[in-house]
mmCIF file of C-alpha atoms in Angstrom:
data_model
loop_
_atom_site.group_PDB
_atom_site.id
_atom_site.type_symbol
_atom_site.label_atom_id
_atom_site.label_comp_id
_atom_site.label_asym_id
_atom_site.label_seq_id
_atom_site.Cartn_x
_atom_site.Cartn_y
_atom_site.Cartn_z
ATOM 1 C CA UNK A 6 0.554 0.015 0.025
ATOM 2 C CA UNK A 7 2.578 2.279 0.670
ATOM 3 C CA UNK A 8 4.534 1.754 -2.325
ATOM 4 C CA UNK A 9 1.445 2.741 -4.285
ATOM 5 C CA UNK A 10 0.875 5.582 -2.358
ATOM 6 C CA UNK A 11 4.122 6.772 -3.152
ATOM 7 C CA UNK A 12 4.077 6.078 -6.325
ATOM 8 C CA UNK A 13 0.606 7.984 -6.474
ATOM 9 C CA UNK A 14 2.420 11.098 -4.931
ATOM 10 C CA UNK A 15 5.562 11.152 -7.022
ATOM 11 C CA UNK A 16 3.675 11.014 -10.193
ATOM 12 C CA UNK A 17 1.903 13.793 -8.851
ATOM 13 C CA UNK A 18 4.894 15.893 -7.905
ATOM 14 C CA UNK A 19 5.974 15.530 -11.572
ATOM 15 C CA UNK A 20 3.515 16.477 -13.262
ATOM 16 C CA UNK A 21 2.867 19.414 -11.159
ATOM 17 C CA UNK A 22 6.619 20.195 -12.248
ATOM 18 C CA UNK A 23 5.796 19.864 -15.263
ATOM 19 C CA UNK A 24 2.961 22.216 -15.644
ATOM 20 C CA UNK A 25 5.100 24.947 -13.681
ATOM 21 C CA UNK A 26 7.521 24.466 -15.785
ATOM 22 C CA UNK A 27 5.389 24.884 -19.127
ATOM 23 C CA UNK A 28 3.613 27.616 -17.577
ATOM 24 C CA UNK A 29 6.637 29.455 -16.204
ATOM 25 C CA UNK A 30 7.487 33.059 -17.308
ATOM 26 C CA UNK A 31 9.275 34.078 -20.302
ATOM 27 C CA UNK A 32 11.681 37.068 -20.136
ATOM 28 C CA UNK A 33 10.890 39.750 -23.384
ATOM 29 C CA UNK A 34 13.415 42.267 -24.015
ATOM 30 C CA UNK A 35 11.737 45.595 -25.757
ATOM 31 C CA UNK A 36 13.741 47.476 -27.949
ATOM 32 C CA UNK A 37 12.690 50.724 -29.045
ATOM 33 C CA UNK A 38 13.787 54.277 -30.209
ATOM 34 C CA UNK A 39 14.791 56.709 -33.015
ATOM 35 C CA UNK A 40 12.961 59.241 -34.998
ATOM 36 C CA UNK A 41 9.543 59.853 -37.138
ATOM 37 C CA UNK A 42 7.258 57.152 -34.718
ATOM 38 C CA UNK A 43 5.656 58.021 -31.287
ATOM 39 C CA UNK A 44 8.264 55.086 -29.711
ATOM 40 C CA UNK A 45 6.993 56.645 -26.045
ATOM 41 C CA UNK A 46 3.155 55.965 -25.976
ATOM 42 C CA UNK A 47 3.872 52.683 -28.117
ATOM 43 C CA UNK A 48 5.860 51.231 -25.321
ATOM 44 C CA UNK A 49 3.138 51.793 -22.900
ATOM 45 C CA UNK A 50 0.642 50.792 -24.824
ATOM 46 C CA UNK A 51 2.060 47.602 -25.799
ATOM 47 C CA UNK A 52 3.648 46.679 -22.160
ATOM 48 C CA UNK A 53 0.799 47.328 -20.634
ATOM 49 C CA UNK A 54 -1.512 45.104 -23.271
ATOM 50 C CA UNK A 55 1.034 42.241 -23.722
ATOM 51 C CA UNK A 56 1.852 41.812 -19.928
ATOM 52 C CA UNK A 57 -2.009 41.828 -19.063
ATOM 53 C CA UNK A 58 -2.053 38.500 -21.442
ATOM 54 C CA UNK A 59 0.618 36.692 -21.214
ATOM 55 C CA UNK A 60 3.020 35.530 -18.453
ATOM 56 C CA UNK A 61 6.117 37.590 -19.852
ATOM 57 C CA UNK A 62 8.871 39.372 -17.881
ATOM 58 C CA UNK A 63 9.231 42.707 -19.012
ATOM 59 C CA UNK A 64 12.379 45.056 -19.939
ATOM 60 C CA UNK A 65 12.438 47.957 -22.042
ATOM 61 C CA UNK A 66 15.325 49.617 -23.556
ATOM 62 C CA UNK A 67 14.575 53.225 -24.305
ATOM 63 C CA UNK A 68 18.358 54.846 -24.253
ATOM 64 C CA UNK A 69 17.863 56.153 -27.865
ATOM 65 C CA UNK A 70 14.915 58.345 -27.518
ATOM 66 C CA UNK A 71 12.716 59.707 -29.968
ATOM 67 C CA UNK A 72 14.969 61.919 -32.169
ATOM 68 C CA UNK A 73 17.858 60.312 -33.543
ATOM 69 C CA UNK A 74 17.950 57.289 -36.630
ATOM 70 C CA UNK A 75 21.590 56.941 -36.397
ATOM 71 C CA UNK A 76 21.911 55.817 -32.448
ATOM 72 C CA UNK A 77 24.358 52.786 -31.019
ATOM 73 C CA UNK A 78 22.826 51.028 -28.257
ATOM 74 C CA UNK A 79 24.970 50.327 -25.911
ATOM 75 C CA UNK A 80 24.275 46.840 -24.639
ATOM 76 C CA UNK A 81 24.455 45.536 -28.062
ATOM 77 C CA UNK A 82 28.099 45.789 -27.654
ATOM 78 C CA UNK A 83 28.134 42.682 -25.749
ATOM 79 C CA UNK A 84 28.932 39.868 -26.866
ATOM 80 C CA UNK A 85 26.737 38.257 -24.669
ATOM 81 C CA UNK A 86 23.867 40.479 -24.566
ATOM 82 C CA UNK A 87 20.936 38.218 -25.408
ATOM 83 C CA UNK A 88 21.479 35.744 -22.457
ATOM 84 C CA UNK A 89 18.878 35.610 -20.270
ATOM 85 C CA UNK A 90 16.507 36.719 -22.708
ATOM 86 C CA UNK A 91 13.139 34.513 -24.357
ATOM 87 C CA UNK A 92 11.948 37.437 -27.203
ATOM 88 C CA UNK A 93 13.545 40.102 -27.821
ATOM 89 C CA UNK A 94 10.601 43.117 -29.620
ATOM 90 C CA UNK A 95 11.717 45.565 -31.839
ATOM 91 C CA UNK A 96 10.079 48.834 -32.388
ATOM 92 C CA UNK A 97 12.956 50.928 -33.665
ATOM 93 C CA UNK A 98 13.875 53.129 -36.446
ATOM 94 C CA UNK A 99 17.672 53.367 -36.838
ATOM 95 C CA UNK A 100 18.267 53.706 -40.344
ATOM 96 C CA UNK A 101 21.118 55.466 -40.349
ATOM 97 C CA UNK A 102 23.366 52.915 -38.478
ATOM 98 C CA UNK A 103 25.607 50.388 -40.740
ATOM 99 C CA UNK A 104 28.251 49.602 -38.471
ATOM 100 C CA UNK A 105 28.074 45.848 -40.124
ATOM 101 C CA UNK A 106 30.399 44.157 -36.817
ATOM 102 C CA UNK A 107 27.241 46.011 -34.736
ATOM 103 C CA UNK A 108 24.923 45.120 -36.619
ATOM 104 C CA UNK A 109 26.081 40.944 -37.112
ATOM 105 C CA UNK A 110 26.409 41.106 -33.634
ATOM 106 C CA UNK A 111 23.090 41.272 -32.821
ATOM 107 C CA UNK A 112 22.011 38.936 -35.632
ATOM 108 C CA UNK A 113 24.500 36.435 -34.327
ATOM 109 C CA UNK A 114 22.910 36.008 -30.706
ATOM 110 C CA UNK A 115 19.330 35.527 -31.925
ATOM 111 C CA UNK A 116 20.886 32.508 -35.032
ATOM 112 C CA UNK A 117 22.639 31.179 -32.196
ATOM 113 C CA UNK A 118 20.556 31.469 -29.129
ATOM 114 C CA UNK A 119 17.181 30.570 -30.321
ATOM 115 C CA UNK A 120 15.676 33.552 -28.569
ATOM 116 C CA UNK A 121 12.845 34.786 -30.750
ATOM 117 C CA UNK A 122 13.061 38.308 -32.732
ATOM 118 C CA UNK A 123 9.921 39.956 -32.950
ATOM 119 C CA UNK A 124 10.318 43.442 -35.754
ATOM 120 C CA UNK A 125 7.592 45.960 -35.849
ATOM 121 C CA UNK A 126 7.131 47.948 -38.938
ATOM 122 C CA UNK A 127 10.349 50.315 -38.834
ATOM 123 C CA UNK A 128 12.523 48.000 -37.482
ATOM 124 C CA UNK A 129 12.460 46.768 -41.012
ATOM 125 C CA UNK A 130 13.489 49.775 -42.593
ATOM 126 C CA UNK A 131 16.645 49.707 -39.314
ATOM 127 C CA UNK A 132 20.067 49.224 -40.429
ATOM 128 C CA UNK A 133 18.869 49.708 -44.405
ATOM 129 C CA UNK A 134 21.891 50.889 -45.803
ATOM 130 C CA UNK A 135 24.154 48.635 -43.874
ATOM 131 C CA UNK A 136 26.283 46.348 -46.535
ATOM 132 C CA UNK A 137 25.402 43.123 -44.354
ATOM 133 C CA UNK A 138 22.534 41.128 -45.304
ATOM 134 C CA UNK A 139 22.148 39.498 -41.760
ATOM 135 C CA UNK A 140 19.457 42.053 -40.294
ATOM 136 C CA UNK A 141 17.324 41.397 -43.600
ATOM 137 C CA UNK A 142 17.883 37.786 -43.607
ATOM 138 C CA UNK A 143 16.829 37.506 -39.917
ATOM 139 C CA UNK A 144 13.731 40.105 -40.796
ATOM 140 C CA UNK A 145 12.813 37.726 -43.877
ATOM 141 C CA UNK A 146 12.557 40.069 -46.586
ATOM 142 C CA UNK A 147 13.776 43.580 -48.110
ATOM 143 C CA UNK A 148 12.090 46.739 -48.001
ATOM 144 C CA UNK A 149 13.634 49.953 -48.079
ATOM 145 C CA UNK A 150 10.394 52.034 -48.457
ATOM 146 C CA UNK A 151 7.194 52.514 -48.165
ATOM 147 C CA UNK A 152 4.373 54.419 -50.146
ATOM 148 C CA UNK A 153 3.976 58.250 -50.615
ATOM 149 C CA UNK A 154 0.672 58.779 -48.673
ATOM 150 C CA UNK A 155 -0.738 56.863 -45.382
ATOM 151 C CA UNK A 156 -3.866 55.317 -46.093
ATOM 152 C CA UNK A 157 -6.439 52.967 -44.619
ATOM 153 C CA UNK A 158 -6.277 49.876 -46.341
ATOM 154 C CA UNK A 159 -7.596 46.106 -46.271
ATOM 155 C CA UNK A 160 -4.810 43.599 -45.093
ATOM 156 C CA UNK A 161 -6.006 39.873 -46.538
ATOM 157 C CA UNK A 162 -5.275 36.566 -45.440
ATOM 158 C CA UNK A 163 -2.935 34.305 -47.220
ATOM 159 C CA UNK A 164 -2.496 31.512 -44.376
ATOM 160 C CA UNK A 165 -5.692 31.775 -42.622
ATOM 161 C CA UNK A 166 -5.033 28.066 -40.481
ATOM 162 C CA UNK A 167 -1.899 29.003 -39.225
ATOM 163 C CA UNK A 168 -2.449 29.239 -35.576
ATOM 164 C CA UNK A 169 -0.699 32.751 -35.113
ATOM 165 C CA UNK A 170 -3.392 33.313 -37.155
ATOM 166 C CA UNK A 171 -6.361 32.757 -35.356
ATOM 167 C CA UNK A 172 -8.552 35.327 -34.769
ATOM 168 C CA UNK A 173 -7.812 36.903 -37.556
ATOM 169 C CA UNK A 174 -10.693 38.615 -40.335
ATOM 170 C CA UNK A 175 -12.320 35.939 -42.517
ATOM 171 C CA UNK A 176 -12.031 37.852 -45.263
ATOM 172 C CA UNK A 177 -9.715 41.441 -44.107
ATOM 173 C CA UNK A 178 -8.409 43.454 -41.890
ATOM 174 C CA UNK A 179 -9.695 46.954 -42.577
ATOM 175 C CA UNK A 180 -6.534 48.859 -41.424
ATOM 176 C CA UNK A 181 -6.418 52.229 -39.630
ATOM 177 C CA UNK A 182 -4.157 55.011 -41.506
ATOM 178 C CA UNK A 183 -1.247 53.142 -41.757
ATOM 179 C CA UNK A 184 1.992 53.222 -44.407
ATOM 180 C CA UNK A 185 2.047 49.901 -46.687
ATOM 181 C CA UNK A 186 6.047 49.000 -46.487
ATOM 182 C CA UNK A 187 7.133 47.984 -50.355
ATOM 183 C CA UNK A 188 8.680 44.251 -50.321
ATOM 184 C CA UNK A 189 11.443 43.952 -53.022
ATOM 185 C CA UNK A 190 12.472 40.528 -51.909
ATOM 186 C CA UNK A 191 12.266 37.656 -49.568
ATOM 187 C CA UNK A 192 14.074 34.370 -48.217
ATOM 188 C CA UNK A 193 13.533 30.962 -48.207
ATOM 189 C CA UNK A 194 12.641 30.456 -45.119
ATOM 190 C CA UNK A 195 9.799 33.029 -44.555
ATOM 191 C CA UNK A 196 6.348 32.177 -44.155
ATOM 192 C CA UNK A 197 4.076 35.120 -45.305
ATOM 193 C CA UNK A 198 0.289 34.987 -43.753
ATOM 194 C CA UNK A 199 -1.062 38.196 -45.080
ATOM 195 C CA UNK A 200 -0.683 40.615 -47.508
ATOM 196 C CA UNK A 201 -2.234 43.914 -49.266
ATOM 197 C CA UNK A 202 -1.791 45.405 -52.255
ATOM 198 C CA UNK A 203 0.032 48.636 -53.493
ATOM 199 C CA UNK A 204 -1.242 50.629 -56.216
ATOM 200 C CA UNK A 205 2.184 52.483 -56.848
ATOM 201 C CA UNK A 206 3.925 49.119 -57.359
ATOM 202 C CA UNK A 207 0.652 47.258 -58.583
ATOM 203 C CA UNK A 208 2.008 44.486 -56.721
ATOM 204 C CA UNK A 209 1.048 42.657 -53.596
ATOM 205 C CA UNK A 210 3.462 43.153 -50.490
ATOM 206 C CA UNK A 211 3.461 40.669 -47.208
ATOM 207 C CA UNK A 212 2.431 42.392 -44.211
ATOM 208 C CA UNK A 213 2.435 39.436 -41.515
ATOM 209 C CA UNK A 214 4.898 36.859 -41.490
ATOM 210 C CA UNK A 215 6.999 34.001 -39.742
ATOM 211 C CA UNK A 216 10.655 33.559 -40.347
ATOM 212 C CA UNK A 217 13.466 31.063 -39.317
ATOM 213 C CA UNK A 218 16.825 32.327 -38.913
ATOM 214 C CA UNK A 219 19.250 30.155 -37.069
ATOM 215 C CA UNK A 220 18.112 28.238 -33.963
ATOM 216 C CA UNK A 221 15.524 31.619 -33.724
ATOM 217 C CA UNK A 222 11.720 32.127 -34.724
ATOM 218 C CA UNK A 223 10.530 35.259 -35.787
ATOM 219 C CA UNK A 224 7.563 37.155 -35.807
ATOM 220 C CA UNK A 225 7.282 40.405 -38.469
ATOM 221 C CA UNK A 226 4.840 42.726 -39.287
ATOM 222 C CA UNK A 227 5.485 45.733 -41.547
ATOM 223 C CA UNK A 228 2.156 47.123 -39.460
ATOM 224 C CA UNK A 229 2.154 50.449 -37.112
ATOM 225 C CA UNK A 230 3.740 53.347 -37.566
ATOM 226 C CA UNK A 231 0.468 54.651 -35.853
ATOM 227 C CA UNK A 232 -0.289 53.973 -31.922
ATOM 228 C CA UNK A 233 -3.773 53.056 -33.103
ATOM 229 C CA UNK A 234 -3.426 50.309 -35.362
ATOM 230 C CA UNK A 235 -1.397 48.644 -32.611
ATOM 231 C CA UNK A 236 -4.235 48.828 -30.549
ATOM 232 C CA UNK A 237 -6.287 47.219 -33.008
ATOM 233 C CA UNK A 238 -7.316 44.123 -31.051
ATOM 234 C CA UNK A 239 -6.143 42.703 -34.552
ATOM 235 C CA UNK A 240 -2.836 43.194 -33.899
ATOM 236 C CA UNK A 241 -2.443 42.629 -30.528
ATOM 237 C CA UNK A 242 -3.980 39.016 -31.411
ATOM 238 C CA UNK A 243 -1.325 38.616 -33.773
ATOM 239 C CA UNK A 244 1.442 40.032 -31.423
ATOM 240 C CA UNK A 245 0.384 37.292 -28.654
ATOM 241 C CA UNK A 246 -0.540 34.177 -31.097
ATOM 242 C CA UNK A 247 3.061 34.746 -32.502
ATOM 243 C CA UNK A 248 4.858 34.997 -29.146
ATOM 244 C CA UNK A 249 3.277 31.824 -28.648
ATOM 245 C CA UNK A 250 4.419 30.503 -31.187
ATOM 246 C CA UNK A 251 7.920 31.684 -31.094
ATOM 247 C CA UNK A 252 8.674 29.931 -27.685
ATOM 248 C CA UNK A 253 6.826 26.889 -28.572
ATOM 249 C CA UNK A 254 10.178 25.209 -29.895
#
């Protein structure tokens, strides 16, 4: 009888440990700053929403402020900067940073560690004049500019049944006023999830996607110039689902 009781108790303990391990909080670093966007308001909003909807620990690096497109973030000068983080969310705009070694220290950290990357809006135009292509490879695509005018446009699903697209509108997400990024090329591991028509180019352009870069899963969206876009439930659901997919390797 004692052996049976000990066996049952042991099984319960192992089950509880398994549940606890599965439910443990993930450490997220949020890197933001640069020009052209209200990064302070966006950080406050996303931090509040994502920490409320997910079991994550949130740390923000806003040392760059909101004015400079050429700012070098000090933490990225350290080779082990990514240690302890499960994901890094990049909501930043540093188009004038061209230091290849600096950029590749960021990308290599994801490639080796497997820490997820979430890239939002102007993160796609960050480092765009650098010679290295590693940032583009991490993102999964190339884009250098956006349409001349902001406008409201429809984002249509092209991979409707991927788990990250749960709760995405059946036909299209009619976005609040935003910028459509012109995508000129994509890499082999990119998984496009939704796209929008660009009348200036007469082509479809990915707006939501996933990518794999080395050991890391990558979640990307070109949406989000204006804070109002981020406040949309479709945007928030995509981020939550994307992070859960990225953590669940």
